[in-house]
Coordinates of C-alpha atoms and ligand atoms in Angstrom, one line a residue:
X945 CA 119.6 124.8 70.2
X946 CA 116.7 128.1 69.8
X947 CA 116.8 128.5 65.8
X948 CA 117.4 131.8 64.9
X949 CA 114.5 133.7 64.1
X950 CA 114.5 134.4 60.1
X951 CA 114.6 130.6 60.0
X952 CA 111.4 130.1 62.2
X953 CA 109.5 132.3 60.3
X954 CA 110.6 130.6 56.8
X955 CA 109.6 126.8 58.0
X956 CA 106.1 129.0 58.7
X957 CA 106.0 130.3 55.4
X958 CA 106.9 127.1 54.3
X959 CA 103.9 125.4 56.1
X960 CA 101.5 128.1 54.3
X961 CA 102.5 127.6 51.5
X962 CA 102.1 123.7 51.8
X963 CA 99.0 123.8 53.8
X964 CA 97.6 126.3 51.0
X965 CA 99.2 124.0 48.3
X966 CA 97.9 121.4 49.6
X967 CA 94.0 122.6 50.1
X968 CA 93.6 124.3 47.1
X969 CA 95.2 120.6 45.1
X970 CA 92.0 118.6 47.0
X971 CA 89.4 121.7 46.2
X972 CA 90.6 121.5 41.9
X973 CA 90.5 117.1 42.8
X974 CA 87.0 117.4 43.9
X975 CA 85.7 119.6 41.7
X976 CA 87.1 117.8 39.1
X977 CA 85.9 113.9 40.7
X978 CA 82.2 116.0 41.3
X979 CA 81.4 117.1 37.9
X980 CA 82.6 113.8 36.6
X981 CA 80.2 112.5 38.4
X982 CA 77.2 114.4 38.2
X983 CA 78.0 114.6 34.5
X984 CA 78.5 111.0 33.4
X985 CA 76.0 110.1 35.5
X986 CA 73.7 107.7 32.9
X987 CA 70.5 109.9 32.1
X988 CA 67.2 107.2 31.3
X989 CA 67.6 106.6 28.2
X990 CA 64.8 108.5 25.9
X991 CA 64.9 107.2 23.0
X992 CA 62.3 106.5 20.5
X993 CA 61.4 103.9 17.7
X994 CA 60.2 103.6 14.0
X995 CA 59.1 100.5 12.5
X996 CA 59.6 99.7 8.7
X997 CA 58.1 96.8 7.1
X998 CA 59.7 96.3 3.1
X999 CA 57.4 94.3 1.3
X1000 CA 59.0 93.5 -2.3
X1001 CA 58.6 91.5 -4.5
X1002 CA 60.8 88.6 -3.8
X1003 CA 59.6 88.2 0.3
X1004 CA 58.9 91.2 3.1
X1005 CA 62.2 92.3 5.6
X1006 CA 60.8 94.5 8.9
X1007 CA 62.9 97.1 10.1
X1008 CA 62.8 98.7 13.8
X1009 CA 65.4 102.0 14.3
X1010 CA 65.8 104.1 17.4
X1011 CA 67.3 107.7 18.3
X1012 CA 68.5 109.5 21.1
X1013 CA 64.7 112.4 21.2
X1014 CA 66.4 115.2 22.3
X1015 CA 68.8 115.1 18.9
X1016 CA 65.7 113.8 16.5
X1017 CA 67.1 116.2 14.5
X1018 CA 70.5 115.5 14.2
X1019 CA 72.4 114.0 11.7
X1020 CA 72.8 110.3 11.9
X1021 CA 71.2 109.3 15.3
X1022 CA 68.9 106.8 13.6
X1023 CA 69.9 103.6 13.9
X1024 CA 68.2 100.0 12.9
X1025 CA 68.8 98.6 16.1
X1026 CA 67.3 94.5 14.6
X1027 CA 66.0 93.4 11.3
X1028 CA 63.1 90.6 10.9
X1029 CA 62.9 88.6 8.0
X1030 CA 58.8 87.4 6.8
X1031 CA 59.4 83.6 6.2
X1032 CA 57.6 83.1 3.2
X1033 CA 57.8 84.8 -0.7
X1034 CA 56.8 88.7 -0.8
X1035 CA 53.2 89.4 -0.3
X1036 CA 51.8 90.0 -4.2
X1037 CA 52.6 86.6 -4.2
X1038 CA 49.2 85.9 -2.5
X1039 CA 47.1 87.2 -5.0
X1040 CA 44.9 83.7 -4.6
X1041 CA 44.7 84.2 -0.5
X1042 CA 44.7 88.3 -0.5
X1043 CA 44.3 87.2 3.4
X1044 CA 47.7 85.3 4.2
X1045 CA 49.5 88.0 3.4
X1046 CA 48.5 89.9 6.7
X1047 CA 49.0 86.7 8.7
X1048 CA 52.6 86.0 7.0
X1049 CA 53.3 89.1 8.7
X1050 CA 52.8 88.0 12.5
X1051 CA 55.9 86.2 13.5
X1052 CA 58.1 89.8 12.6
X1053 CA 55.5 92.0 14.5
X1054 CA 55.4 90.1 17.9
X1055 CA 59.3 90.4 17.5
X1056 CA 58.7 94.0 16.9
X1057 CA 56.6 93.7 20.8
X1058 CA 59.6 92.9 22.5
X1059 CA 62.1 94.7 20.5
X1060 CA 60.3 98.5 21.4
X1061 CA 59.1 98.6 25.3
X1062 CA 55.9 98.9 26.1
X1063 CA 55.4 102.6 27.5
X1064 CA 57.3 103.3 23.4
X1065 CA 54.7 101.0 21.2
X1066 CA 51.6 103.1 21.1
X1067 CA 53.9 106.1 20.3
X1068 CA 56.0 104.5 18.0
X1069 CA 55.1 104.9 14.0
X1070 CA 54.2 101.4 11.8
X1071 CA 54.8 101.7 8.4
X1072 CA 54.9 99.2 5.7
X1073 CA 55.9 100.5 1.9
X1074 CA 55.4 98.1 -1.0
X1075 CA 57.7 97.8 -3.8
X1076 CA 57.5 96.2 -7.4
X1077 CA 55.9 93.1 -6.8
X1078 CA 53.1 94.7 -5.8
X1079 CA 53.9 97.3 -8.7
X1080 CA 53.3 95.1 -11.2
X1081 CA 50.0 93.0 -9.6
X1082 CA 48.5 97.0 -9.5
X1083 CA 49.1 97.4 -13.1
X1084 CA 47.7 93.5 -14.0
X1085 CA 44.6 93.3 -11.8
X1086 CA 44.0 96.8 -9.2
X1087 CA 41.4 94.6 -7.0
X1088 CA 43.9 92.2 -6.1
X1089 CA 46.1 94.3 -5.1
X1090 CA 44.1 96.6 -2.9
X1091 CA 42.3 93.2 -1.3
X1092 CA 46.3 91.9 -0.6
X1093 CA 47.1 95.5 1.2
X1094 CA 43.7 95.1 3.3
X1095 CA 45.2 91.8 4.1
X1096 CA 47.9 93.5 5.6
X1097 CA 46.9 96.5 7.3
X1098 CA 43.7 94.9 8.9
X1099 CA 46.5 92.6 10.5
X1100 CA 48.8 95.6 10.8
X1101 CA 46.2 97.2 13.0
X1102 CA 45.9 94.6 14.6
X1103 CA 49.3 95.9 17.2
X1104 CA 50.0 98.2 19.9
X1105 CA 52.3 100.6 17.5
X1106 CA 51.2 103.6 15.9
X1107 CA 50.4 102.1 12.5
X1108 CA 50.9 105.1 9.6
X1109 CA 49.2 102.5 6.4
X1110 CA 50.6 100.3 4.5
X1111 CA 51.2 101.4 0.5
X1112 CA 52.6 101.3 -2.7
X1113 CA 55.8 103.0 -3.3
X1114 CA 56.4 104.2 -7.0
X1115 CA 60.0 102.9 -8.2
X1116 CA 61.3 106.6 -8.0
X1117 CA 60.8 107.0 -4.4
X1118 CA 62.6 103.7 -4.3
X1119 CA 65.2 105.7 -5.8
X1120 CA 64.9 108.8 -3.5
X1121 CA 64.3 107.2 -0.4
X1122 CA 67.4 104.5 -1.2
X1123 CA 69.6 108.1 -1.6
X1124 CA 69.1 109.3 1.4
X1125 CA 69.3 106.0 4.1
X1126 CA 73.0 106.2 3.1
X1127 CA 73.9 109.3 2.1
X1128 CA 72.8 109.8 6.1
X1129 CA 74.5 106.8 7.2
X1130 CA 77.1 107.6 5.8
X1131 CA 77.1 111.6 7.4
X1132 CA 76.5 113.7 4.0
X1133 CA 74.0 115.2 4.9
X1134 CA 76.1 117.7 7.7
X1135 CA 78.4 119.7 6.3
X1136 CA 78.0 122.8 6.8
X1137 CA 80.4 124.6 4.4
X1138 CA 80.2 127.5 5.3
X1139 CA 83.9 126.9 6.9
X1140 CA 84.9 125.3 3.9
X1141 CA 84.2 128.7 1.8
X1142 CA 88.2 129.0 4.1
X1143 CA 89.5 126.6 2.0
X1144 CA 88.4 126.5 -1.3
X1145 CA 90.2 123.7 -2.4
X1146 CA 88.7 121.2 0.1
X1147 CA 85.1 120.5 -1.4
X1148 CA 81.7 120.1 0.6
X1149 CA 81.8 116.0 1.3
X1150 CA 80.0 115.1 -1.6
X1151 CA 76.7 112.5 -2.1
X1152 CA 77.4 108.5 -3.1
X1153 CA 75.0 107.5 -5.5
X1154 CA 72.8 105.0 -5.2
X1155 CA 71.9 101.6 -6.8
X1156 CA 69.6 99.7 -6.1
X1157 CA 68.8 96.0 -7.3
X1158 CA 65.5 94.1 -5.8
X1159 CA 63.6 91.5 -7.6
X1160 CA 61.0 92.9 -10.4
X1161 CA 62.4 96.8 -10.5
X1162 CA 65.9 97.9 -10.7
X1163 CA 67.4 101.7 -9.1
X1164 CA 69.2 104.4 -10.1
X1165 CA 70.1 108.1 -7.7
X1166 CA 72.2 110.3 -7.7
X1167 CA 73.6 113.8 -8.1
X1168 CA 74.2 114.9 -11.8
X1169 CA 77.2 117.9 -12.8
X1170 CA 74.6 118.4 -15.7
X1171 CA 71.1 119.6 -15.8
X1172 CA 68.5 116.9 -16.3
X1173 CA 66.6 116.8 -19.0
X1174 CA 63.3 114.9 -18.6
X1175 CA 61.5 116.1 -15.5
X1176 CA 60.5 112.7 -14.6
X1177 CA 64.0 111.8 -13.1
X1178 CA 64.5 114.7 -11.7
X1179 CA 64.1 115.6 -7.7
X1180 CA 64.6 118.2 -5.7
X1181 CA 65.6 118.6 -2.1
X1182 CA 66.4 120.7 0.7
X1183 CA 68.4 119.2 4.0
X1184 CA 70.5 120.7 6.6
X1185 CA 70.4 123.7 4.9
X1186 CA 72.0 122.4 1.6
X1187 CA 69.9 121.6 -2.3
X1188 CA 70.2 119.1 -3.9
X1189 CA 69.1 118.2 -7.8
X1190 CA 68.9 114.7 -8.2
X1191 CA 68.7 111.8 -10.3
X1192 CA 66.7 109.3 -10.6
X1193 CA 65.3 106.3 -12.5
X1194 CA 63.3 103.0 -11.5
X1195 CA 63.8 100.3 -14.5
X1196 CA 60.8 97.9 -13.3
X1197 CA 60.8 94.1 -14.6
X1198 CA 64.8 94.8 -14.0
X1199 CA 65.3 93.6 -11.1
X1200 CA 67.1 90.6 -11.8
X1201 CA 64.2 87.8 -10.9
X1202 CA 62.5 90.0 -14.3
X1203 CA 65.4 90.2 -16.1
X1204 CA 65.6 86.1 -16.4
X1205 CA 61.7 85.8 -16.1
X1206 CA 62.3 88.3 -19.8
X1207 CA 65.0 85.8 -21.2
X1208 CA 63.4 82.9 -20.7
X1209 CA 60.4 85.0 -22.4
X1210 CA 62.0 85.8 -25.4
X1211 CA 64.7 82.3 -25.8
X1212 CA 61.7 79.6 -25.6
X1213 CA 60.9 78.0 -28.0
X1214 CA 56.6 77.5 -28.6
X1215 CA 56.9 73.8 -29.0
X1216 CA 60.3 72.7 -27.5
X1217 CA 60.6 71.3 -24.4
X1218 CA 64.5 71.3 -23.3
X1219 CA 66.1 75.2 -22.7
X1220 CA 69.7 75.1 -23.6
X1221 CA 70.9 77.0 -21.5
X1222 CA 74.1 80.3 -21.2
X1223 CA 73.1 81.5 -17.2
X1224 CA 73.3 78.3 -15.4
X1225 CA 75.8 75.4 -14.6
X1226 CA 76.1 72.4 -16.9
X1227 CA 75.2 70.0 -15.3
X1228 CA 71.8 72.5 -13.4
X1229 CA 68.2 71.7 -14.8
X1230 CA 65.6 73.2 -13.5
X1231 CA 61.8 73.2 -14.4
X1232 CA 59.5 75.7 -15.8
X1233 CA 56.3 76.4 -15.6
X1234 CA 55.0 79.0 -19.0
X1235 CA 51.3 78.5 -18.7
X1236 CA 52.0 82.3 -16.9
X1237 CA 54.5 83.6 -18.3
X1238 CA 53.3 86.1 -20.6
X1239 CA 50.5 86.4 -18.4
X1240 CA 52.8 89.3 -16.0
X1241 CA 53.5 93.0 -17.6
X1242 CA 57.3 92.0 -17.9
X1243 CA 57.0 89.5 -20.3
X1244 CA 54.0 90.4 -22.4
X1245 CA 55.9 92.0 -25.0
X1246 CA 57.7 88.6 -26.2
X1247 CA 54.4 86.8 -25.5
X1248 CA 54.5 84.0 -28.7
X1249 CA 52.0 80.7 -28.6
X1250 CA 53.0 77.8 -26.8
X1251 CA 52.4 74.0 -27.4
X1252 CA 53.4 72.9 -24.9
X1253 CA 53.1 74.1 -20.9
X1254 CA 56.4 72.4 -19.0
X1255 CA 59.9 73.5 -20.2
X1256 CA 63.6 72.3 -19.1
X1257 CA 65.9 74.5 -18.5
X1258 CA 69.3 72.9 -19.1
X1259 CA 72.1 74.6 -18.0
X1260 CA 75.0 74.8 -20.2
X1261 CA 77.6 77.4 -18.1
X1262 CA 78.9 79.5 -21.0
X1263 CA 78.8 83.6 -19.8
X1264 CA 79.3 85.3 -23.2
X1265 CA 76.5 83.7 -24.7
X1266 CA 74.7 84.4 -21.1
X1267 CA 75.9 87.6 -21.7
X1268 CA 74.9 87.5 -25.3
X1269 CA 70.9 87.0 -24.4
X1270 CA 71.2 89.0 -22.0
X1271 CA 71.7 92.4 -23.5
X1272 CA 69.3 91.7 -26.2
X1273 CA 66.8 93.1 -23.2
X1274 CA 68.4 95.8 -23.4
X1275 CA 67.6 98.3 -26.3
X1276 CA 69.9 100.9 -26.4
X1277 CA 68.9 101.7 -30.3
X1278 CA 66.3 104.9 -29.8
X1279 CA 67.1 108.2 -27.0
X1280 CA 65.3 111.3 -27.6
X1281 CA 67.5 113.3 -25.4
X1282 CA 70.7 114.3 -25.3
X1283 CA 72.0 110.8 -24.3
X1284 CA 70.5 108.2 -22.3
X1285 CA 71.2 105.1 -20.3
X1286 CA 68.7 102.5 -22.0
X1287 CA 65.3 101.8 -23.0
X1288 CA 65.2 105.6 -24.1
X1289 CA 65.4 107.0 -20.4
X1290 CA 67.1 109.8 -19.7
X1291 CA 70.8 109.6 -17.4
X1292 CA 73.2 112.1 -17.1
X1293 CA 76.6 111.5 -17.1
X1294 CA 77.7 109.4 -13.8
X1295 CA 79.2 111.7 -11.1
X1296 CA 81.1 111.0 -7.6
X1297 CA 81.2 107.5 -5.5
X1298 CA 78.2 105.3 -5.5
X1299 CA 76.6 102.6 -2.6
X1300 CA 75.3 99.5 -4.6
X1301 CA 73.1 97.5 -1.9
X1302 CA 70.6 94.5 -1.7
X1303 CA 71.2 91.5 -4.2
X1304 CA 73.4 94.0 -5.9
X1305 CA 75.4 93.5 -2.8
X1306 CA 74.0 89.7 -2.1
X1307 CA 75.5 88.6 -5.9
X1308 CA 79.0 90.6 -5.4
X1309 CA 79.5 89.8 -2.0
X1310 CA 79.2 86.1 -2.4
X1311 CA 81.4 86.1 -5.5
X1312 CA 83.6 87.2 -3.7
X1313 CA 83.6 91.0 -5.4
X1314 CA 82.0 93.3 -3.1
X1315 CA 85.2 93.6 -0.1
X1316 CA 85.8 97.0 0.3
X1317 CA 89.0 96.9 1.5
X1318 CA 90.2 94.6 -1.3
X1319 CA 88.9 96.4 -5.1
X1320 CA 89.1 94.0 -7.5
X1321 CA 88.7 95.7 -11.1
X1322 CA 85.8 95.5 -13.8
X1323 CA 88.0 93.5 -15.3
X1324 CA 88.6 91.0 -12.3
X1325 CA 85.1 91.1 -12.2
X1326 CA 84.7 89.2 -16.2
X1327 CA 86.4 86.4 -15.0
X1328 CA 85.7 85.8 -12.0
X1329 CA 81.6 85.0 -13.4
X1330 CA 83.4 84.0 -16.5
X1331 CA 84.8 81.3 -14.0
X1332 CA 81.6 80.9 -12.9
X1333 CA 79.8 79.7 -14.4
X1334 CA 81.9 77.0 -16.4
X1335 CA 82.2 75.2 -13.2
X1336 CA 80.1 72.5 -13.2
X1337 CA 77.0 72.4 -10.9
X1338 CA 77.2 69.2 -9.2
X1339 CA 81.1 70.7 -8.1
X1340 CA 79.1 74.4 -7.4
X1341 CA 76.6 72.2 -5.1
X1342 CA 79.4 70.7 -3.0
X1343 CA 81.6 74.4 -2.5
X1344 CA 78.5 75.5 -0.8
X1345 CA 75.8 72.7 0.7
X1346 CA 74.1 75.7 2.8
X1347 CA 73.8 78.1 0.0
X1348 CA 69.4 77.9 -0.8
X1349 CA 69.7 75.8 -4.1
X1350 CA 67.2 79.0 -5.5
X1351 CA 70.1 81.8 -4.8
X1352 CA 72.8 79.5 -5.4
X1353 CA 71.7 78.2 -9.3
X1354 CA 71.5 81.9 -11.0
X1355 CA 74.9 83.5 -9.4
X1356 CA 76.1 83.1 -12.7
X1357 CA 73.7 84.6 -14.8
X1358 CA 72.7 87.3 -11.7
X1359 CA 76.6 87.8 -11.5
X1360 CA 76.1 87.9 -16.0
X1361 CA 73.3 90.4 -16.1
X1362 CA 74.6 92.7 -12.6
X1363 CA 77.9 93.6 -15.1
X1364 CA 76.3 93.5 -18.2
X1365 CA 73.5 96.4 -16.4
X1366 CA 76.0 98.1 -14.7
X1367 CA 77.7 99.0 -17.8
X1368 CA 76.4 98.3 -20.9
X1369 CA 72.9 99.5 -19.3
X1370 CA 74.4 102.5 -16.8
X1371 CA 77.5 102.9 -19.1
X1372 CA 79.2 102.1 -16.2
X1373 CA 83.5 101.7 -17.1
X1374 CA 87.0 100.2 -16.4
X1375 CA 87.5 103.6 -14.6
X1376 CA 84.4 104.7 -13.0
X1377 CA 83.8 100.9 -12.2
X1378 CA 85.5 101.7 -9.2
X1379 CA 83.6 104.3 -7.2
X1380 CA 81.3 101.8 -6.6
X1381 CA 81.0 100.4 -3.2
X1382 CA 78.9 96.9 -2.8
X1383 CA 77.4 97.2 0.4
X1384 CA 75.1 95.5 2.5
X1385 CA 75.1 97.2 5.3
X1386 CA 77.0 101.3 7.0
X1387 CA 77.1 101.8 10.2
X1388 CA 75.4 99.3 11.1
X1389 CA 71.8 99.7 10.0
X1390 CA 70.9 97.8 6.1
X1391 CA 71.4 99.5 2.8
X1392 CA 68.3 100.1 1.7
X1393 CA 65.1 103.5 0.9
X1394 CA 63.6 102.1 4.5
X1395 CA 65.3 104.1 6.8
X1396 CA 65.1 107.6 4.1
X1397 CA 61.4 106.2 4.2
X1398 CA 60.9 106.4 7.9
X1399 CA 63.1 109.6 7.8
X1400 CA 60.7 111.6 5.5
X1401 CA 57.5 110.9 7.2
X1402 CA 58.1 110.9 10.9
X1403 CA 60.3 114.4 9.4
X1404 CA 63.6 113.7 11.2
X1405 CA 66.0 116.1 8.0
X1406 CA 65.6 119.0 8.8
X1407 CA 66.1 121.5 5.3
X1408 CA 68.0 123.8 7.9
X1409 CA 70.5 123.5 9.9
X1410 CA 68.9 122.6 14.0
X1411 CA 70.9 125.9 16.0
X1412 CA 74.3 123.5 16.8
X1413 CA 76.4 124.9 20.5
X1414 CA 80.4 125.9 18.7
X1415 CA 80.6 123.6 21.3
X1416 CA 80.1 119.9 21.7
X1417 CA 78.7 119.4 25.7
X1418 CA 81.5 116.9 26.5
X1419 CA 83.1 120.1 24.5
X1420 CA 82.6 122.4 27.2
X1421 CA 83.1 120.6 30.4
X1422 CA 86.8 119.6 29.2
X1423 CA 87.3 123.4 28.9
X1424 CA 85.2 124.5 32.1
X1425 CA 87.8 121.6 33.5
X1426 CA 90.7 122.7 32.0
X1427 CA 90.4 126.4 32.8
X1428 CA 89.8 126.1 35.9
X1429 CA 93.1 123.7 36.0
X1430 CA 95.0 126.8 34.7
X1431 CA 93.6 129.3 36.2
X1432 CA 94.3 128.1 40.2
X1433 CA 97.6 127.4 38.6
X1434 CA 98.2 131.2 37.9
X1435 CA 96.8 132.2 41.0
X1436 CA 99.2 129.7 42.6
X1437 CA 102.4 131.2 41.0
X1438 CA 101.1 135.0 41.4
X1439 CA 100.7 134.1 44.9
X1440 CA 104.1 132.2 45.2
X1441 CA 105.9 134.6 44.1
X1442 CA 104.8 138.0 46.0
X1443 CA 104.5 135.5 48.8
X1444 CA 108.2 134.9 47.7
X1445 CA 108.7 138.6 47.7
X1446 CA 107.5 139.0 50.6
X1447 CA 110.2 136.0 52.6
X1448 CA 113.1 137.6 50.7
X1449 CA 111.5 141.1 52.0
X1450 CA 111.3 140.3 55.6
X1451 CA 115.0 138.4 55.1
X1452 CA 113.1 135.2 55.5
X1453 CA 114.2 133.1 52.8
Ligands
LIG1309 N1 71.5 86.1 -3.3 C1 71.2 86.6 -2.4 N2 69.0 86.9 -2.8 C2 68.8 87.2 -1.9 C3 68.6 87.5 -0.8 N3 68.1 87.7 0.0 C4 66.8 88.3 -1.5 N4 67.9 87.9 -2.5 C5 67.2 88.6 -3.9 O1 66.8 89.6 -4.0 C6 66.8 90.5 -4.6 C7 65.4 91.4 -3.4 O2 64.6 91.6 -4.0 P1 63.0 93.1 -2.6 O3 64.0 93.8 -2.9 O4 62.2 91.2 -2.8 O5 62.6 93.1 -4.7 P2 61.8 94.1 -5.3 O6 60.3 94.5 -5.0 O7 61.8 94.9 -6.8 O8 63.0 95.4 -4.1 C8 65.3 89.2 -5.1 O9 66.1 88.8 -6.2 C9 65.9 88.4 -4.3 O10 66.0 86.7 -4.3 C10 70.4 87.0 -0.3 O11 70.3 87.0 0.6 N5 70.9 86.8 -1.2
LIG1310 CA1 63.9 96.3 -2.7

């Protein structure tokens, strides 16, 4: 039975609509898939590398950093891809046989050759920075420290990297670069405050202060609210379009190992071969050779003539007495500024949050006082250290069989020293204690001066914000896809409505 004319036309109109709809839909899908495939085709990774050796007083660490070449001036793009702990002591310990200092780096340098692709090695900068151990050696015997550095230099030059030199960095540099590292990794440099001005309540991302505890020195660095009265402690940075007036001080001889040497030097009696020491657990004994004890810049002030060559240290495990001994090494009687930390050093009021790393982290992490998710108060920390000090050495050794005895035996002292340095030395109290984060790594990279050192020497932190597109690439593509879909939908609706009118006019529907 023939269908009425109107019905036939209606069907063919609908059929046309569906054909066009289908065509547009397939076109849109093909476009989106093509864009997605082309856009996400894995690009040949164009990455760059950098190597920094941290020659500390107690040991040397080698760090390898990697970043995308086309984004090197963006913030937060540099990642640590490898860390190698050099076997043996710090390079300053090789002063009697300097040629061994350079040779000691071989294992880690060979590892670096395995990490950095061969076709990148020639362009990969290689730096060695030595810290307080070498500062002390160069004070006592500059000739020997030069020999140690030449041995290091001669060995590092043999490798296929772009060798940029081995030098002793200053305490001020060590503090500054540690501050740059943690704020770079925390993303504190990127905030473009221009849009923040619309929300006066919103503060730009305030930088973190940096607290670094080594074996021979310790550094404190932060941006204070008030003026910095001593020029030696004042740094000015212009980073990513913002200016920073930074306070920093490095206390040579106040790393935890040299602080302990100061205690020994102060407490050892000229004729006693035994030293009862409250900073070590009960039952712990250590034999200390005191012949060279006063030859070190850090202990020279305590010099006394000794009639003994060896002293046996015997632990009595008393935190309060240990605290009394430790406080002796902080001189708080003289200050020519409006306020000081200790030893007459100017320090502004503490300001903001702080990242405490290196030995601050190693010790507080062991004592379970570094858990950011479960922060402990200053009182908790004191109680924890007091309890640990009072534990018998045998019990401690049984509970921590895998911990190096050198570290394990000194946690009572180190914990007491850290609390004294932070509270009495720097002035942290029960309230400001909560502003300290004990950190080992930030976003997978070790907190320390080496990353900041490399960023500075490779000019990867521009003074001004690099020009940036309003949208990220991904944002741009997403916007294009969405707008093309919207466009197709709008065209379709327009088409359908006018087609519907035509069909109505012709009486088709
Ligand atoms: N407990 C503990 N201490 C460590 C560890 N690694 C290094 N240390 C100590 O941390 C300090 C690191 O100091 P270092 O950077 O070598 O000296 P600097 O030249 O004064 O910065 C030393 O006192 C080391 O004994 C560790 O894994 N555990
Ligand atoms: Ca260090």
